[in-house]
Amino acid sequence: MSATPQPNEQALRLHAFYSGKMQTLPKCAIRSMADFSMWYSPGVAAPCQAIAHDPDLVYEYTNRGNLVAVVSDGSRILGLGNIGPEAGLPVMEGKALLFKHLGGVDAVALCLRSRNEDEFIRAVEMLEPSFGAINLEDIAQPGCFRILAALRERMDIPVWHDDQQGSAVVALAGLVNALAVVGKRLDSVRIALLGMGAANSAVCRLLRASGVAPAQIVACDHRGVLHRGRADIARVQTLYPDKWALCAESNPDAITGGPAGALRGADVCLAFSAPGPGTIEPAWVRTMARDAIVFACANPVPEIWPQAAHEAGAKVVATGRGDFPNQVNNSLCFPAIFRGVLDVRARTITDSMALAAAHELAAFARDRGISEHDIVPRMNEPGLYPRVAVATAMAAQAEGVARLSVSREALLARATARIAAARGATEALMREGLIAAPPAA
């Protein structure tokens, strides 16, 4: 079975034509050279002195409250692996583009040349005065877990690892709606997790926060099914405490072996593992329960092609790709989640906030109708990102981690206006020729 061709040649041509995807432009009026006396010296001294007296005024007098750092070490880029910080920069720029276009959030791509976790943590920690939030991206495990935990503890602004938390939010939203389509309940299905890296570790945490019992889960990493006898995980349990806990608490039938055993009788397969095809065999899908749900989320190639999964008996199939139905991709949530946390100046992003975002995503899709081929929203659906932003911001206020108290109506108006302004600015630059039309192929 052939895949949809990847636009590699076109991507190279256009990246070279534009020299990347992001630039910096003023947001203030510049009517004449005299204005620089206000925006820079001597006028700039006034906001500087005000902030020195009251540091919270930095959010009023600068762009910090709408600025995110997208930080990576290049150690686990998409499906490409450890290709280094320079090679990872196009991905971080792409992330910044999605932040701006989908969430109205300004973002800066920062790739650090560091393989030392403590050094990386300290470098990111030192960025705090300039940014309203931190988005960690494409960092290999197990370092990604410790880095996230350390920075969340040390920093007084939200720190989010999108490969973990963003993937989990959208996967949960998709699963809620997929179960609604097939008429099953989250608290009674058996769930197979294939791949226990950053994404499925966070998926597992959100599933349990949603009421899923460990006994409903059978997990499988690259060495096989997790169970109490996994001595290899026991030896590194300090590096992988959540994984070791899953060995002890899940898989009550003590299934051993590989993914074939994990999938046998399962209602749901949530795969964030090695790119396929062939990582999941159609024969294994045939052994799953009636009306099975298969999320094959590896990029750039899913663990099993959707058509093959359907032919093997799966009722609902999702992937991480936009050229198939049911794209389970973190781009559906992170711009909105950051929009929400920035608009109430949240100090962190809790699991309750992530759950609120996931359930709003699912509700948005249900409000306009879902089916086996349409369980999650699409990136271009009007109103999606403001709604999820509001849900996140309201949850932050309910949790007591927001610095500002803002009504639902005001949050919706602000998010809608910010996102519209970002898109309108790009459209205006294109219309005026200041962003050139791409050359013909």
XYZ file of C-alpha atoms in Angstrom:
441
model
C 0.000 0.000 0.000
C 1.487 3.318 -1.030
C 1.518 6.448 1.083
C 0.512 9.909 0.089
C 3.701 11.480 -1.307
C 5.470 13.879 1.025
C 6.069 17.346 -0.468
C 9.803 17.245 0.247
C 10.966 19.012 -2.894
C 8.371 21.745 -2.571
C 9.149 22.192 1.137
C 12.858 22.651 0.406
C 12.121 25.117 -2.401
C 9.746 27.250 -0.310
C 11.856 27.219 2.843
C 14.764 28.498 0.773
C 12.601 31.083 -1.001
C 11.389 32.613 2.274
C 14.569 31.881 4.292
C 12.434 30.301 6.975
C 8.937 31.056 8.218
C 9.098 33.741 10.907
C 10.211 37.364 11.230
C 9.905 40.207 13.736
C 7.689 43.215 13.002
C 6.678 46.226 15.129
C 3.281 46.265 16.838
C 3.399 49.978 17.694
C 2.736 52.996 15.489
C 5.794 54.665 13.922
C 4.576 57.953 12.437
C 7.931 59.689 12.237
C 11.459 59.442 13.592
C 10.273 61.463 16.586
C 8.343 58.409 17.813
C 11.615 56.634 18.574
C 12.102 59.117 21.411
C 9.031 57.502 22.991
C 9.658 53.863 22.050
C 13.375 54.053 22.868
C 15.531 56.655 24.604
C 14.658 58.830 26.447
C 10.976 57.851 26.750
C 11.599 54.161 27.418
C 13.096 55.041 30.806
C 9.604 55.668 32.198
C 8.285 52.083 31.780
C 11.677 50.741 32.897
C 11.433 52.688 36.161
C 7.816 51.657 36.647
C 8.696 47.965 36.219
C 11.629 48.301 38.591
C 9.176 49.571 41.210
C 6.484 46.954 40.408
C 7.784 43.930 38.420
C 4.250 42.807 37.490
C 3.999 45.887 35.267
C 6.292 44.075 32.808
C 3.104 42.454 31.498
C 1.537 45.873 30.897
C 4.492 47.655 29.320
C 6.105 44.858 27.259
C 5.087 41.919 25.076
C 6.110 39.369 27.712
C 2.480 38.445 28.374
C 2.024 37.222 24.793
C 5.462 35.714 24.200
C 6.441 32.035 24.323
C 9.859 30.415 23.926
C 9.830 27.212 21.867
C 12.904 25.397 23.189
C 14.583 22.213 21.976
C 17.966 20.509 22.007
C 17.278 18.732 18.710
C 17.604 15.293 20.289
C 14.303 13.835 19.053
C 13.019 15.750 16.044
C 9.723 14.435 14.629
C 10.463 10.968 13.241
C 14.030 11.961 12.389
C 15.713 11.345 15.742
C 18.772 13.077 17.159
C 19.666 15.411 14.290
C 20.922 18.338 16.350
C 19.812 21.887 17.171
C 20.462 23.451 13.758
C 18.492 20.742 11.944
C 15.688 21.092 14.473
C 15.283 24.824 13.927
C 12.834 24.514 10.986
C 10.487 22.545 13.241
C 10.677 25.137 16.015
C 10.002 27.921 13.502
C 7.025 25.923 12.262
C 5.783 25.661 15.826
C 6.124 29.440 16.193
C 4.106 29.885 13.000
C 1.273 27.733 14.368
C 1.350 29.622 17.661
C 0.839 32.915 15.828
C -1.651 31.881 13.150
C -3.817 29.625 15.298
C -3.499 31.242 18.719
C -2.401 34.834 18.152
C 0.626 34.038 20.345
C 4.094 35.398 19.553
C 6.743 32.698 19.799
C 10.514 32.541 19.421
C 12.325 29.406 18.251
C 15.331 28.613 20.464
C 17.512 25.571 19.783
C 20.170 24.976 22.444
C 23.449 23.142 21.860
C 23.378 21.108 25.052
C 23.282 17.429 25.957
C 23.559 18.081 29.674
C 20.186 18.100 31.425
C 21.244 20.406 34.246
C 22.780 22.838 31.768
C 19.619 22.787 29.646
C 17.399 23.300 32.682
C 19.465 26.241 33.869
C 19.494 27.838 30.400
C 15.699 27.692 30.141
C 15.256 28.848 33.719
C 17.257 31.982 32.948
C 14.797 32.913 30.173
C 11.933 33.503 32.599
C 12.091 37.329 32.778
C 11.531 37.629 29.017
C 8.726 35.138 28.373
C 5.188 34.476 29.514
C 5.491 30.706 29.028
C 7.843 27.964 27.821
C 7.058 25.278 25.241
C 9.559 22.400 25.338
C 9.794 20.471 22.101
C 11.438 17.370 20.649
C 13.624 16.386 23.602
C 14.592 12.715 23.921
C 13.550 10.585 26.870
C 14.243 10.048 29.686
C 15.694 13.554 29.853
C 12.422 15.149 28.721
C 10.644 13.904 31.853
C 13.204 15.267 34.313
C 13.591 18.548 32.410
C 9.854 19.186 32.419
C 9.467 18.298 36.096
C 12.415 20.457 37.161
C 11.341 23.496 35.165
C 7.722 23.267 36.320
C 8.968 23.240 39.899
C 11.470 26.081 39.498
C 9.678 28.523 37.183
C 6.726 30.770 37.991
C 5.407 30.683 34.419
C 3.797 27.782 32.541
C 6.189 25.141 31.191
C 4.681 22.629 28.762
C 6.214 19.724 26.855
C 4.001 19.466 23.816
C 5.203 16.001 22.803
C 3.899 14.776 26.139
C 1.018 16.960 27.218
C -0.238 18.252 23.880
C -0.335 14.801 22.330
C -2.201 13.489 25.374
C -4.838 16.235 25.258
C -5.774 15.591 21.640
C -5.604 11.810 22.027
C -8.014 11.972 24.965
C -10.386 14.254 23.049
C -10.350 11.891 20.086
C -10.835 8.845 22.279
C -13.826 10.348 24.086
C -15.554 10.940 20.761
C -14.464 7.637 19.218
C -16.008 5.808 22.166
C -19.199 7.812 21.690
C -19.295 6.709 18.037
C -18.935 3.001 18.876
C -21.124 3.163 21.985
C -18.558 2.189 24.616
C -17.631 3.714 27.982
C -14.212 4.994 28.977
C -14.422 3.353 32.387
C -15.079 -0.128 30.989
C -12.913 -0.528 27.880
C -9.584 -2.308 27.710
C -6.849 -0.033 26.377
C -3.559 -1.075 24.783
C -0.803 1.542 24.819
C 1.856 0.849 22.180
C 5.034 2.841 22.755
C 5.775 4.236 26.204
C 7.684 7.366 25.289
C 6.789 10.952 26.079
C 3.354 10.944 24.423
C 1.861 7.735 25.817
C 3.319 8.378 29.275
C 1.270 11.579 29.373
C -1.721 9.860 27.738
C -1.662 7.300 30.532
C -1.611 10.030 33.170
C -4.610 11.829 31.637
C -6.499 8.564 31.195
C -6.081 7.816 34.876
C -7.123 11.373 35.761
C -10.254 10.716 33.668
C -11.206 7.673 35.719
C -9.513 4.874 33.790
C -8.289 2.192 36.201
C -4.772 0.766 35.763
C -6.383 -2.668 35.410
C -7.930 -1.483 32.111
C -4.498 -0.842 30.598
C -1.944 -3.092 28.929
C 1.136 -1.158 27.856
C 3.942 -2.186 25.540
C 7.321 -0.574 24.928
C 9.944 -1.529 22.341
C 10.993 -4.521 24.448
C 7.520 -5.905 25.061
C 4.530 -5.772 27.372
C 4.930 -4.057 30.735
C 4.416 -6.413 33.696
C 5.735 -7.030 37.181
C 8.567 -9.198 35.919
C 10.218 -6.503 33.765
C 13.588 -6.504 35.522
C 15.028 -4.186 32.874
C 12.607 -1.443 33.927
C 13.075 -2.212 37.615
C 16.787 -1.476 37.221
C 16.064 2.027 35.878
C 12.932 2.801 37.880
C 14.434 6.037 39.206
C 14.683 7.298 35.590
C 11.247 5.947 34.610
C 9.132 5.979 37.801
C 5.798 6.233 35.965
C 6.729 3.338 33.697
C 7.738 1.171 36.640
C 4.482 2.052 38.431
C 2.593 0.929 35.337
C 4.453 -2.392 35.426
C 3.181 -2.921 38.955
C -0.382 -1.613 38.583
C -1.552 -2.448 35.044
C -1.926 -5.675 33.076
C -3.781 -7.717 35.740
C -3.716 -10.814 33.514
C 0.111 -10.728 33.472
C 0.277 -10.772 29.684
C 3.818 -11.114 28.380
C 5.328 -10.968 24.906
C 4.906 -8.134 22.422
C 2.223 -5.926 20.899
C 0.277 -8.876 19.499
C -0.552 -9.959 23.028
C -1.311 -6.427 24.168
C -3.843 -5.930 21.369
C -5.652 -9.256 21.760
C -9.130 -8.465 23.062
C -8.435 -4.731 23.433
C -11.158 -2.220 22.630
C -8.666 0.595 22.037
C -5.140 0.841 20.672
C -3.331 4.103 21.360
C -0.028 3.923 19.484
C 2.684 6.558 19.703
C 5.563 4.315 18.730
C 7.936 3.585 15.866
C 6.887 4.863 12.426
C 5.457 2.145 10.164
C 3.927 0.719 8.229
C 4.261 -2.708 9.775
C 4.725 -1.615 13.379
C 1.133 -2.808 13.875
C 0.178 -5.876 11.847
C -3.376 -6.218 10.466
C -3.512 -9.704 11.987
C -3.171 -8.168 15.458
C -6.049 -5.756 14.791
C -8.234 -8.729 13.831
C -7.847 -10.064 17.370
C -9.141 -6.861 18.981
C -12.655 -6.496 20.358
C -15.681 -5.693 18.221
C -15.809 -2.090 16.905
C -12.160 -1.556 17.792
C -10.549 1.880 17.917
C -7.008 2.279 16.548
C -4.986 5.463 16.930
C -1.778 5.057 14.894
C -0.095 8.364 15.672
C 3.542 7.910 14.621
C 4.866 10.516 12.192
C 5.650 10.799 9.396
C 4.293 7.276 8.694
C 1.616 5.732 10.960
C 2.201 2.352 12.556
C -0.467 0.901 10.237
C -2.146 2.471 7.233
C -5.764 3.447 8.016
C -7.205 1.378 5.167
C -5.387 -1.712 6.407
C -6.671 -1.150 9.938
C -10.250 -0.751 8.697
C -9.974 -3.871 6.560
C -8.768 -5.748 9.631
C -11.913 -4.770 11.536
C -11.195 -1.445 13.213
C -14.274 0.780 13.348
C -12.517 4.114 14.075
C -8.964 4.840 12.939
C -6.954 7.998 13.611
C -3.427 9.057 12.685
C -1.217 12.074 13.253
C -1.412 13.098 9.591
C -3.635 15.692 7.979
C -4.028 13.768 4.710
C -6.143 11.088 6.442
C -9.391 11.492 8.408
C -9.213 11.919 12.176
C -5.916 13.746 12.595
C -4.845 13.411 16.224
C -2.219 16.114 16.307
C -1.184 18.448 19.116
C -1.569 21.460 16.812
C -5.277 21.240 17.658
C -4.616 22.212 21.260
C -1.327 23.930 22.099
C -2.010 27.341 20.464
C -5.322 27.567 22.307
C -3.986 26.297 25.630
C -1.209 28.900 25.582
C -3.683 31.585 24.519
C -5.757 30.730 27.567
C -2.925 30.588 30.088
C -1.399 33.832 28.836
C -4.725 35.658 29.004
C -5.069 34.930 32.725
C -1.293 34.965 33.425
C -1.328 31.419 34.768
C 1.661 30.221 36.764
C 1.494 26.660 35.457
C -0.579 24.253 33.357
C -2.162 21.586 35.535
C -3.621 18.231 34.510
C -7.071 19.652 35.281
C -6.451 22.431 32.758
C -5.308 19.863 30.198
C -8.449 17.804 30.834
C -10.604 20.910 30.394
C -8.941 21.575 27.039
C -9.414 17.954 25.945
C -13.084 17.882 26.820
C -13.708 21.225 25.106
C -12.017 19.894 21.965
C -14.271 16.852 22.071
C -17.366 18.953 22.755
C -16.589 21.290 19.861
C -16.566 18.334 17.464
C -19.747 16.844 18.939
C -21.566 20.170 18.645
C -21.228 20.073 14.860
C -21.545 16.297 14.615
C -19.135 13.363 14.757
C -18.825 10.086 12.885
C -16.318 7.265 12.611
C -14.361 9.352 10.075
C -14.735 12.676 11.910
C -14.033 12.465 15.644
C -11.879 15.549 16.200
C -12.005 19.135 14.935
C -9.813 20.317 12.084
C -7.329 23.145 12.330
C -9.347 25.419 10.024
C -12.681 25.212 11.853
C -13.825 28.695 12.953
C -14.206 29.195 16.649
C -12.194 26.158 17.752
C -9.169 27.865 19.266
C -11.015 30.618 21.167
C -13.305 28.011 22.766
C -10.430 25.827 23.932
C -8.519 28.892 25.128
C -11.474 29.957 27.259
C -11.910 26.470 28.736
C -8.230 26.404 29.677
C -8.299 29.879 31.201
C -11.436 29.171 33.219
C -9.878 25.968 34.559
C -6.749 27.907 35.554
C -8.876 30.334 37.543
C -10.810 27.504 39.182
C -7.508 25.847 40.178
C -6.154 29.055 41.699
C -3.102 29.248 39.426
C -4.186 32.373 37.494
C -2.904 35.815 38.395
C -5.913 37.507 36.730
C -9.635 37.017 37.155
C -11.353 37.373 33.785
C -14.927 36.519 32.804
C -15.733 33.878 30.213
C -17.206 36.510 27.910
C -14.147 38.757 28.123
C -11.801 35.816 27.533
C -13.722 34.738 24.443
C -13.718 38.266 23.018
C -9.995 38.697 23.707
C -8.963 35.351 22.223
C -11.132 35.852 19.150
C -9.723 39.329 18.555
C -6.085 38.285 19.048
C -6.357 35.358 16.649
C -8.209 37.443 14.058
C -5.561 40.177 14.293
C -2.732 37.695 13.748
C -4.363 36.193 10.694
C -5.408 39.592 9.385
C -1.847 40.890 9.641
C -0.528 38.011 7.533
C -3.287 38.496 4.990
C -2.522 42.233 4.787
C 1.198 41.604 4.274
C 0.413 39.113 1.521
C -2.091 41.471 -0.090
C 0.452 44.297 -0.165
C 3.180 42.037 -1.525
C 5.303 42.390 1.615
C 5.077 38.638 1.919
C 5.780 37.509 -1.609
C 3.610 34.940 -3.309
C 5.503 31.642 -3.628
C 7.039 31.029 -7.040
C 5.411 28.555 -9.362
C 6.712 25.010 -9.110
